XYZ file of C-alpha atoms in Angstrom:
631
model
C 34.513 -4.399 -64.140
C 36.105 -1.233 -64.645
C 37.421 0.243 -60.747
C 39.040 -3.496 -60.807
C 40.007 -3.292 -63.568
C 42.394 -0.055 -62.170
C 43.352 -1.287 -59.252
C 44.730 -4.437 -60.760
C 46.200 -1.867 -63.513
C 47.193 0.367 -60.025
C 48.637 -1.817 -57.461
C 51.561 -3.133 -58.985
C 52.400 0.667 -59.591
C 51.808 1.475 -55.409
C 53.776 -1.098 -54.937
C 57.008 0.699 -56.949
C 56.505 4.109 -55.680
C 56.079 2.489 -52.434
C 58.718 0.099 -52.239
C 60.755 3.148 -53.686
C 60.205 5.760 -51.982
C 61.281 3.939 -48.946
C 63.088 1.177 -49.850
C 66.360 2.997 -46.308
C 63.850 3.376 -44.652
C 61.705 0.744 -44.212
C 63.372 -3.635 -43.933
C 63.741 -5.946 -46.522
C 61.461 -7.634 -44.871
C 58.496 -5.127 -44.973
C 59.101 -4.516 -48.391
C 59.614 -6.838 -49.234
C 56.190 -8.112 -48.521
C 54.391 -4.987 -49.937
C 55.379 -5.238 -53.356
C 54.335 -8.855 -53.578
C 51.498 -8.354 -51.989
C 50.616 -6.356 -54.162
C 50.670 -8.959 -56.935
C 48.294 -11.327 -54.972
C 45.538 -8.385 -54.727
C 46.685 -7.518 -58.035
C 46.091 -11.303 -58.827
C 43.090 -12.360 -56.759
C 41.491 -8.899 -58.888
C 42.213 -11.474 -61.719
C 40.574 -14.131 -61.087
C 37.635 -12.747 -59.794
C 36.861 -11.015 -63.475
C 38.081 -13.638 -65.048
C 35.213 -15.456 -63.849
C 32.576 -12.369 -63.907
C 33.551 -12.888 -67.743
C 33.484 -17.273 -68.347
C 29.764 -16.248 -66.683
C 28.672 -13.083 -68.762
C 27.017 -13.475 -72.541
C 28.625 -11.130 -74.013
C 32.893 -11.217 -73.758
C 34.833 -8.053 -74.680
C 33.936 -5.201 -72.681
C 36.733 -1.891 -73.324
C 36.504 0.861 -71.322
C 36.974 4.158 -71.986
C 38.265 6.934 -68.898
C 38.650 10.238 -71.510
C 39.864 10.869 -74.170
C 43.102 11.239 -74.560
C 44.278 13.234 -78.184
C 42.804 14.367 -80.422
C 43.358 15.992 -83.537
C 40.774 16.496 -86.238
C 38.839 13.047 -86.915
C 41.375 11.135 -84.582
C 40.300 11.095 -81.033
C 42.567 8.564 -79.087
C 41.188 7.946 -75.264
C 42.364 6.516 -73.159
C 41.219 2.496 -71.983
C 41.259 -0.395 -71.276
C 40.104 -4.187 -72.885
C 39.058 -6.736 -70.911
C 38.868 -9.731 -73.212
C 38.955 -13.370 -73.349
C 43.308 -12.874 -74.359
C 44.114 -10.061 -71.698
C 42.178 -11.955 -69.093
C 44.542 -14.182 -69.587
C 47.963 -13.169 -70.508
C 46.715 -10.536 -66.374
C 45.924 -14.392 -64.550
C 50.538 -14.888 -65.924
C 50.841 -11.626 -65.524
C 50.509 -11.494 -61.787
C 50.038 -15.423 -61.067
C 53.436 -16.113 -62.638
C 54.512 -12.181 -60.738
C 53.923 -12.965 -57.703
C 55.700 -16.415 -57.008
C 58.018 -14.652 -58.369
C 58.667 -12.273 -55.805
C 58.384 -14.457 -53.268
C 60.864 -16.047 -54.235
C 63.043 -12.976 -55.111
C 62.732 -12.175 -51.038
C 65.156 -15.337 -50.269
C 67.456 -14.925 -53.305
C 68.023 -10.703 -53.135
C 68.028 -10.727 -49.301
C 71.428 -10.415 -48.789
C 72.398 -7.398 -51.541
C 72.047 -3.658 -50.990
C 69.894 -2.811 -53.753
C 67.083 -5.494 -52.346
C 64.349 -1.970 -52.214
C 65.636 -1.126 -55.371
C 64.800 -4.341 -57.272
C 61.110 -5.322 -55.760
C 60.590 -1.735 -56.607
C 61.243 -2.287 -60.516
C 59.917 -5.321 -59.939
C 57.168 -3.270 -59.084
C 56.885 -2.059 -62.114
C 57.290 -4.013 -65.003
C 54.817 -5.565 -63.580
C 52.924 -2.820 -64.381
C 53.771 -1.912 -67.679
C 52.698 -5.472 -68.357
C 49.641 -5.118 -67.281
C 49.387 -2.237 -69.266
C 50.415 -4.060 -72.547
C 47.819 -6.413 -72.885
C 44.857 -4.794 -70.585
C 45.047 -1.826 -72.920
C 41.713 -1.095 -75.397
C 44.278 0.575 -78.267
C 47.763 0.307 -80.095
C 48.791 3.049 -78.487
C 47.996 2.401 -74.529
C 49.382 -1.168 -75.300
C 52.307 0.750 -76.579
C 53.274 1.932 -73.424
C 53.404 -0.261 -71.825
C 54.914 -2.016 -74.689
C 57.994 0.097 -74.107
C 57.629 0.080 -70.559
C 59.491 -3.348 -70.103
C 61.730 -2.049 -72.349
C 62.504 0.536 -70.167
C 62.597 -2.417 -67.234
C 64.084 -4.276 -69.088
C 67.136 -2.462 -69.125
C 66.885 -1.493 -65.585
C 66.712 -4.921 -64.030
C 69.175 -6.649 -66.718
C 71.952 -3.848 -66.078
C 70.686 -4.463 -61.864
C 74.491 -5.144 -61.210
C 75.225 -1.653 -62.619
C 79.104 -2.367 -61.177
C 80.188 -4.819 -63.705
C 80.469 -3.006 -66.979
C 79.613 -6.252 -68.859
C 76.256 -6.111 -67.601
C 75.474 -2.920 -68.296
C 76.583 -3.804 -71.718
C 74.184 -6.927 -71.902
C 71.454 -4.303 -70.433
C 72.425 -2.082 -73.277
C 72.290 -4.301 -76.499
C 68.858 -5.322 -74.842
C 67.122 -2.064 -74.935
C 69.261 -1.327 -78.181
C 67.702 -4.276 -80.475
C 64.214 -3.899 -78.684
C 64.291 -0.760 -80.015
C 65.171 -2.089 -83.383
C 61.723 -4.161 -83.168
C 60.332 -1.039 -81.736
C 61.119 1.251 -84.534
C 58.565 -1.493 -87.056
C 55.847 -0.922 -84.948
C 55.803 2.668 -85.081
C 56.077 2.043 -88.836
C 53.103 -0.165 -88.346
C 50.888 1.928 -85.668
C 52.217 5.418 -89.054
C 50.255 3.543 -91.520
C 47.366 1.626 -89.253
C 46.325 5.238 -88.200
C 46.698 7.208 -91.896
C 44.399 4.121 -93.092
C 42.368 4.394 -90.952
C 41.906 7.161 -88.878
C 41.455 4.697 -85.104
C 44.069 2.841 -82.927
C 41.246 1.746 -80.527
C 40.790 -2.345 -80.973
C 37.156 -2.658 -81.312
C 36.952 -0.347 -84.522
C 40.473 -0.974 -85.995
C 39.519 -4.372 -87.047
C 35.996 -3.466 -87.723
C 37.894 -0.886 -90.960
C 40.110 -4.156 -91.608
C 37.989 -6.889 -92.596
C 36.309 -4.411 -94.759
C 39.951 -3.166 -95.634
C 39.770 -4.090 -99.327
C 44.140 -3.284 -99.765
C 45.473 -5.891 -99.203
C 49.235 -4.776 -100.159
C 48.529 -2.151 -98.048
C 47.714 -4.988 -94.865
C 49.932 -7.007 -95.890
C 53.012 -3.855 -94.761
C 50.948 -3.081 -92.038
C 51.472 -6.882 -90.419
C 54.867 -7.390 -91.831
C 55.629 -4.304 -89.532
C 54.062 -4.813 -86.622
C 55.641 -7.957 -86.863
C 58.935 -6.683 -87.118
C 58.411 -5.631 -83.465
C 56.952 -8.898 -82.568
C 60.368 -10.522 -83.714
C 62.902 -7.680 -81.336
C 60.126 -8.385 -78.421
C 60.441 -11.602 -78.530
C 63.464 -12.576 -79.486
C 63.534 -13.799 -83.245
C 65.933 -13.662 -85.852
C 66.745 -12.297 -86.546
C 67.120 -9.785 -83.639
C 67.276 -12.472 -80.453
C 70.573 -12.444 -79.550
C 70.109 -9.940 -76.405
C 67.747 -12.412 -74.746
C 70.775 -15.097 -74.091
C 72.584 -12.854 -73.319
C 69.998 -11.067 -71.009
C 71.083 -13.647 -68.543
C 73.640 -10.952 -66.903
C 70.685 -9.289 -64.209
C 69.825 -11.440 -60.885
C 67.703 -14.730 -62.061
C 64.453 -14.332 -61.316
C 64.528 -11.326 -63.892
C 65.099 -13.558 -65.981
C 62.209 -16.038 -64.720
C 60.199 -13.034 -65.214
C 61.128 -11.728 -69.013
C 61.095 -15.589 -69.786
C 57.660 -17.172 -68.376
C 55.947 -14.299 -67.595
C 56.458 -10.424 -69.753
C 58.482 -9.775 -72.133
C 59.119 -12.399 -74.022
C 55.986 -12.873 -74.876
C 54.596 -9.707 -75.918
C 55.191 -9.933 -79.104
C 53.550 -13.230 -79.146
C 50.593 -11.948 -77.286
C 50.974 -8.460 -79.786
C 49.862 -10.888 -83.282
C 47.566 -12.555 -81.565
C 45.607 -9.691 -80.879
C 45.747 -8.719 -83.971
C 44.546 -11.889 -85.113
C 41.756 -10.436 -87.755
C 44.866 -8.694 -89.269
C 47.552 -11.332 -90.222
C 44.275 -14.176 -91.032
C 43.868 -11.891 -94.289
C 47.107 -11.359 -95.255
C 48.684 -15.056 -95.559
C 51.570 -14.169 -97.594
C 52.785 -12.313 -94.113
C 51.122 -15.903 -92.312
C 54.103 -18.248 -94.092
C 56.768 -15.552 -93.117
C 55.528 -15.842 -90.322
C 56.133 -19.928 -89.851
C 59.440 -19.758 -91.623
C 61.440 -16.921 -88.935
C 59.448 -18.764 -85.907
C 60.689 -22.988 -87.110
C 63.863 -21.564 -88.310
C 64.648 -19.302 -84.929
C 63.538 -22.433 -82.886
C 66.189 -25.285 -84.522
C 69.209 -22.642 -84.544
C 68.764 -21.719 -80.882
C 68.224 -25.294 -80.015
C 71.270 -26.458 -81.755
C 73.368 -23.343 -79.903
C 72.366 -24.885 -76.908
C 73.276 -27.853 -76.992
C 77.318 -26.675 -76.793
C 76.212 -24.248 -73.488
C 77.931 -24.851 -69.941
C 76.279 -22.069 -68.417
C 73.271 -23.188 -66.315
C 71.076 -19.478 -67.009
C 71.934 -20.180 -71.028
C 71.572 -23.518 -71.726
C 67.279 -21.484 -70.751
C 67.851 -18.919 -72.560
C 68.170 -20.937 -75.657
C 65.428 -22.545 -75.092
C 62.960 -20.447 -74.565
C 63.806 -18.500 -77.881
C 64.076 -22.344 -79.330
C 60.040 -22.166 -77.947
C 59.140 -19.405 -79.371
C 59.429 -19.887 -82.305
C 57.166 -23.356 -81.702
C 54.673 -20.563 -81.166
C 55.101 -18.452 -83.607
C 55.102 -20.760 -85.803
C 52.096 -21.867 -85.084
C 50.497 -18.509 -84.897
C 51.954 -18.862 -89.246
C 49.823 -22.037 -89.207
C 46.459 -18.887 -87.885
C 46.354 -22.028 -84.956
C 45.960 -18.753 -81.979
C 44.644 -20.331 -79.613
C 47.509 -23.531 -79.581
C 50.267 -20.722 -79.227
C 48.425 -19.312 -76.480
C 48.561 -22.338 -75.062
C 52.429 -23.172 -75.606
C 52.458 -20.190 -73.636
C 50.395 -20.568 -70.580
C 52.078 -23.499 -70.374
C 54.907 -22.362 -70.614
C 54.982 -19.111 -68.308
C 54.594 -22.886 -65.744
C 57.763 -25.068 -66.388
C 59.718 -21.586 -67.981
C 59.651 -20.143 -64.210
C 59.824 -23.311 -62.671
C 62.527 -23.825 -65.262
C 64.744 -20.779 -64.373
C 64.002 -20.739 -60.527
C 65.922 -24.359 -59.787
C 68.245 -22.501 -62.426
C 68.448 -19.621 -59.552
C 68.549 -21.709 -56.475
C 71.048 -24.548 -57.960
C 73.026 -21.457 -58.012
C 72.650 -20.048 -54.785
C 73.585 -23.251 -53.735
C 76.024 -22.792 -54.700
C 77.093 -19.279 -53.846
C 76.870 -17.962 -57.575
C 78.491 -21.110 -59.689
C 76.988 -20.734 -62.508
C 78.750 -23.263 -64.563
C 77.378 -27.472 -65.063
C 81.227 -28.757 -65.562
C 82.377 -27.028 -62.455
C 78.779 -28.552 -60.587
C 78.154 -32.950 -61.025
C 76.721 -34.615 -57.966
C 73.182 -32.622 -56.405
C 70.885 -34.604 -56.913
C 71.310 -35.483 -52.692
C 72.236 -31.762 -52.066
C 69.240 -30.660 -52.971
C 66.429 -32.388 -52.943
C 64.143 -30.201 -53.999
C 65.077 -28.226 -56.600
C 66.501 -31.553 -57.999
C 62.787 -32.646 -57.888
C 61.251 -30.033 -59.388
C 64.405 -28.844 -62.067
C 63.054 -32.696 -63.754
C 59.619 -31.957 -63.851
C 60.275 -28.997 -65.436
C 62.596 -30.435 -67.303
C 59.975 -33.590 -68.172
C 57.175 -30.918 -68.572
C 58.858 -28.349 -71.785
C 59.783 -32.078 -73.522
C 56.418 -33.411 -74.168
C 56.371 -36.016 -71.572
C 52.230 -36.105 -70.065
C 50.884 -35.755 -68.321
C 53.342 -33.120 -67.767
C 51.808 -29.746 -69.479
C 54.334 -29.272 -72.082
C 52.825 -33.019 -73.622
C 49.612 -31.074 -73.963
C 50.521 -27.746 -75.150
C 53.616 -28.630 -77.752
C 51.670 -32.236 -79.364
C 48.820 -29.463 -80.883
C 52.032 -27.960 -82.097
C 53.267 -30.362 -83.380
C 49.307 -31.695 -84.539
C 48.733 -28.191 -86.444
C 51.447 -27.774 -88.238
C 51.107 -31.028 -89.152
C 48.070 -30.642 -90.534
C 49.558 -27.366 -92.497
C 52.160 -28.262 -94.056
C 53.830 -31.738 -92.825
C 57.308 -30.616 -93.850
C 57.401 -27.844 -91.370
C 56.260 -30.396 -89.176
C 59.343 -32.542 -89.431
C 61.262 -30.185 -88.799
C 59.240 -28.686 -84.915
C 60.396 -31.954 -84.581
C 63.625 -32.128 -84.772
C 63.537 -28.092 -82.774
C 61.663 -30.419 -79.577
C 63.863 -33.620 -80.083
C 66.905 -30.817 -79.423
C 65.231 -29.253 -76.319
C 64.923 -32.606 -74.738
C 68.544 -33.250 -75.740
C 69.492 -30.300 -74.223
C 67.477 -30.169 -71.565
C 68.676 -33.826 -70.546
C 72.183 -32.946 -71.063
C 71.685 -29.657 -68.217
C 69.751 -32.616 -65.376
C 72.744 -35.208 -66.362
C 76.038 -32.995 -65.437
C 73.757 -30.878 -63.186
C 72.202 -33.748 -60.819
C 74.862 -36.616 -61.664
C 77.224 -38.301 -60.898
C 80.102 -36.938 -58.586
C 80.452 -33.800 -57.729
C 83.813 -31.294 -59.981
C 84.442 -28.519 -57.270
C 86.322 -29.041 -54.755
C 85.647 -30.695 -51.380
C 85.207 -26.850 -50.010
C 82.314 -25.919 -51.844
C 81.549 -28.391 -51.609
C 80.256 -28.189 -47.743
C 78.878 -25.059 -48.036
C 75.814 -26.575 -51.220
C 73.522 -26.534 -49.834
C 69.931 -26.827 -49.927
C 67.696 -23.150 -50.666
C 65.507 -21.752 -47.884
C 61.955 -22.903 -47.606
C 60.655 -18.729 -49.310
C 62.557 -20.659 -52.261
C 61.290 -24.036 -52.222
C 57.389 -23.685 -51.941
C 57.313 -20.987 -55.355
C 58.652 -24.566 -56.625
C 56.774 -26.564 -55.770
C 53.386 -24.113 -57.156
C 54.934 -24.224 -59.866
C 55.718 -28.231 -60.398
C 52.364 -28.421 -59.774
C 51.207 -26.441 -62.473
C 53.673 -27.616 -64.610
C 52.090 -30.760 -63.662
C 48.285 -29.998 -64.472
C 48.879 -27.334 -66.358
C 47.807 -28.575 -68.905
C 45.030 -30.028 -68.575
C 42.781 -27.013 -69.206
C 42.926 -27.871 -73.656
C 42.614 -31.855 -72.861
C 42.104 -31.802 -77.362
C 38.540 -34.015 -78.007
C 40.774 -37.084 -79.418
C 41.939 -37.395 -74.941
C 38.766 -36.972 -74.277
C 38.947 -33.596 -73.382
C 36.554 -30.860 -74.936
C 39.445 -28.584 -75.579
C 38.513 -25.744 -73.676
C 41.106 -23.314 -73.272
C 40.424 -22.924 -77.200
C 36.793 -22.374 -76.808
C 37.685 -20.116 -73.518
C 40.054 -18.012 -75.650
C 37.770 -18.666 -79.428
C 36.048 -15.269 -79.061
C 39.134 -13.309 -79.378
C 41.624 -16.219 -81.420
C 38.647 -17.437 -83.497
C 38.831 -21.117 -84.276
C 41.444 -22.665 -85.437
C 40.735 -23.257 -89.528
C 42.669 -25.767 -90.995
C 43.033 -29.506 -92.904
C 40.985 -31.933 -90.673
C 43.999 -34.789 -89.052
C 42.164 -38.720 -89.142
C 42.293 -39.734 -85.226
C 44.704 -42.598 -85.912
C 46.959 -40.272 -87.861
C 46.359 -37.699 -84.978
C 47.532 -40.702 -82.445
C 50.077 -41.789 -84.412
C 51.818 -38.181 -84.110
C 51.285 -37.708 -80.520
C 52.538 -41.222 -80.080
C 55.911 -40.378 -81.909
C 56.568 -36.725 -80.111
C 56.802 -38.463 -77.134
C 58.342 -42.193 -78.335
C 60.931 -39.249 -80.229
C 61.390 -37.585 -76.165
C 62.014 -41.254 -74.206
C 64.464 -42.772 -76.760
C 66.586 -38.933 -76.756
C 66.432 -39.122 -72.340
C 67.231 -42.083 -73.296
C 71.027 -40.783 -75.168
C 71.221 -38.188 -72.939
C 71.347 -40.402 -69.879
C 73.447 -43.530 -71.645
C 76.203 -40.046 -72.753
C 76.183 -38.014 -69.855
C 75.021 -40.490 -66.773
C 76.561 -43.591 -67.675
C 79.788 -42.432 -70.189
C 80.553 -39.108 -67.206
C 81.134 -37.795 -70.698
C 81.786 -33.886 -68.876
C 81.566 -31.585 -71.787
C 85.254 -29.177 -72.453
C 84.509 -25.345 -72.669
C 87.876 -24.666 -74.052
C 87.709 -23.765 -77.251
C 91.375 -25.382 -78.498
C 89.754 -28.872 -77.794
C 87.195 -28.179 -80.179
C 86.206 -29.175 -83.775
C 85.260 -26.842 -85.760
C 81.919 -27.596 -85.914
C 81.565 -27.763 -81.979
C 83.178 -24.584 -81.959
C 81.153 -22.951 -84.676
C 77.173 -24.228 -82.353
C 79.539 -22.880 -78.939
C 80.162 -19.491 -79.772
C 77.029 -19.228 -81.690
C 77.840 -19.055 -84.950
C 79.499 -16.009 -84.497
C 75.760 -14.472 -85.396
C 77.190 -11.885 -82.305
C 81.226 -11.212 -84.029
C 79.277 -10.724 -87.752
C 76.392 -8.710 -86.461
C 79.551 -6.522 -84.660
C 81.172 -6.234 -88.367
C 78.975 -6.226 -91.070
C 76.702 -3.200 -88.165
C 78.507 -2.330 -84.810
C 82.000 -1.236 -86.967
C 80.646 0.098 -90.053
C 78.535 2.528 -87.309
C 81.437 3.474 -85.536
C 83.397 4.009 -88.371
C 81.158 6.467 -90.179
C 80.866 8.256 -87.107
C 84.927 8.888 -86.235
C 84.708 10.136 -89.525
C 82.242 11.983 -89.212
C 83.677 13.202 -86.021
C 87.471 13.406 -87.645
C 86.103 14.882 -90.334
C 82.533 16.809 -90.781
C 81.693 18.442 -87.200
C 85.650 18.803 -86.859
C 86.277 20.555 -90.600
C 82.643 21.353 -92.237
C 80.240 22.111 -88.983
C 82.864 23.540 -86.592
C 84.249 25.305 -89.139
C 81.552 27.500 -90.409
C 79.963 28.106 -87.024
C 83.216 28.768 -85.371
C 84.283 30.945 -88.452
C 80.190 32.484 -88.460
C 81.605 33.164 -84.377
C 85.271 34.108 -85.363
C 84.394 37.319 -87.360
C 80.912 38.120 -85.696
C 83.226 38.610 -83.272
C 86.039 40.290 -85.024
C 83.092 42.581 -86.299
C 83.161 43.833 -82.403
C 86.700 44.440 -81.569
C 86.131 46.716 -84.354
C 83.748 48.809 -83.778
C 84.815 49.022 -80.040
C 87.927 50.554 -81.780
C 85.332 53.362 -83.079
C 83.433 53.578 -79.842
C 85.982 56.077 -78.058
C 84.379 58.238 -75.829
C 86.205 61.120 -77.983
C 83.566 64.417 -79.702
C 86.655 65.727 -81.357
C 86.890 61.937 -83.324
C 83.172 61.153 -83.805
C 83.345 65.282 -85.465
C 85.960 64.055 -87.175
C 83.981 60.555 -88.458
C 81.027 61.913 -89.136
C 82.759 65.268 -91.582
C 85.015 62.112 -93.681
C 81.938 59.760 -93.816
C 79.843 63.235 -95.255
C 83.181 63.541 -98.025
C 83.380 60.222 -98.866
C 79.785 59.672 -99.505
C 80.063 63.360 -101.921
C 82.479 62.218 -103.817
C 81.342 58.685 -103.688
C 77.832 60.043 -104.869
C 79.557 62.338 -107.529
C 81.177 59.358 -109.050
C 77.542 56.950 -109.943
C 76.369 60.335 -110.799
C 78.996 62.299 -113.242
């Protein structure tokens, strides 16, 4: 088992090294096949481990390779941990990651940086696997920082465009803010518990009596999760991350980076079960983020940015579920979300590919007949994210709504609103993109084409998963055994919330489905029947629409209250403190030394008579001074 785990982690690293070193020497097809093949083999090995784990009585294995850091009583090993939570994430990362790799062979085939792109993808997968399979918090942190690095490299992949570099830097810097919280949590854990090793750490946490310290640690870890999973107030990097190639967006949103924050809190469920105040905070941050991002998504016209805000909103619902203690439900939604969000991003990439780089939905329309496979795939993804049965999102989102209702009916009402907003703007995207007449000129229309087979086959696989994926967690009320929750229970425990009467739960389910159908119909009426075409001209918008279109000016607010003061302070420090204090002191010392050298150098004439004169003169001065002192 240990050797298989090692191979799963090292295969993507091998792909990175091979593709990176030989990217200019081998053909694109060989590079694409090799880098994709390493992920496929890793996925196959993960499937083998999954069946091994399900058939084993022991549900958690922690293997140490060697002791990495020793300092007094503190020993931090280099170890990995296999349990239901880590194998679930490994299957998602390698499975969805493989499909994205295959898709990328077609999407990036004409790009001059093809080999470099696949090297970065492999490195991304490697660090994400390290993050989820780490047997202690330090290993997890290495993977955590690694995916941050890879996001910077991939978001700014087309580095010749300054805006893309700015987006990459923004993602990197905002994640560092969250990472500071995670680091603070790690230091507190090490100080109070003397270990970062998960099995030992969780036992010590359960026995620890100081709730204030536990709450502070939980808060710091949550700050790290906020940054990585793009929650308020650190969410603004994720929409800008659309600057990278579309497969990068799919990888970040569906299979890797943004799920890390939810995974971290699920991993530390023992800690959060003991800190109810922090759990309440997680609930409020999650629901506010979900509604806030959803409202912004209503007015976006860039097809990828609509999907980006939908990711932020869906992550908010996952945090809401975690805040109620329903860790398994949150992980279930992560799984189904990986299916339909990867599908939605890859179909948007197919649209952009067919439209030769166009991302503005205002310039689309009528693509249903021109790109039928892409249309069908995106329709399936939109139905799944909207929670329409029997698609995958129905099962996971319904369970979130149910546990939230049991926890707090007001939060349920807000979560319901967030879900309906998602449904409306997703079908707004569908009708603006695929329905009615084509809105660009005929020259563009003549060039529109369906994507090649290497791109549409992954769409088909993801579409199937988006249809059937939810059946792994069918709840008892619908005749299922909720196998998904039972599988994760050894790690995250059973859900602890008041039981909902079956008639109430069925009513909630019916309300959610009927609400989604109503908003699909409303979107159909506005954008398909009335053929409303939104404007991206802010001058013609009313103040509220303009406010939403401009994302509530949050970036501008951050610019005023954070960036400009920092720049001003930097200018002051440079122009005054640096030049007139630090430079004056440093350069002053240098000038004194230099002047002293000049004066002393004058005395070094090489003349013996001069040296004798100076010596005699010095003796006379000494004698005169001595006479003054002693008389």
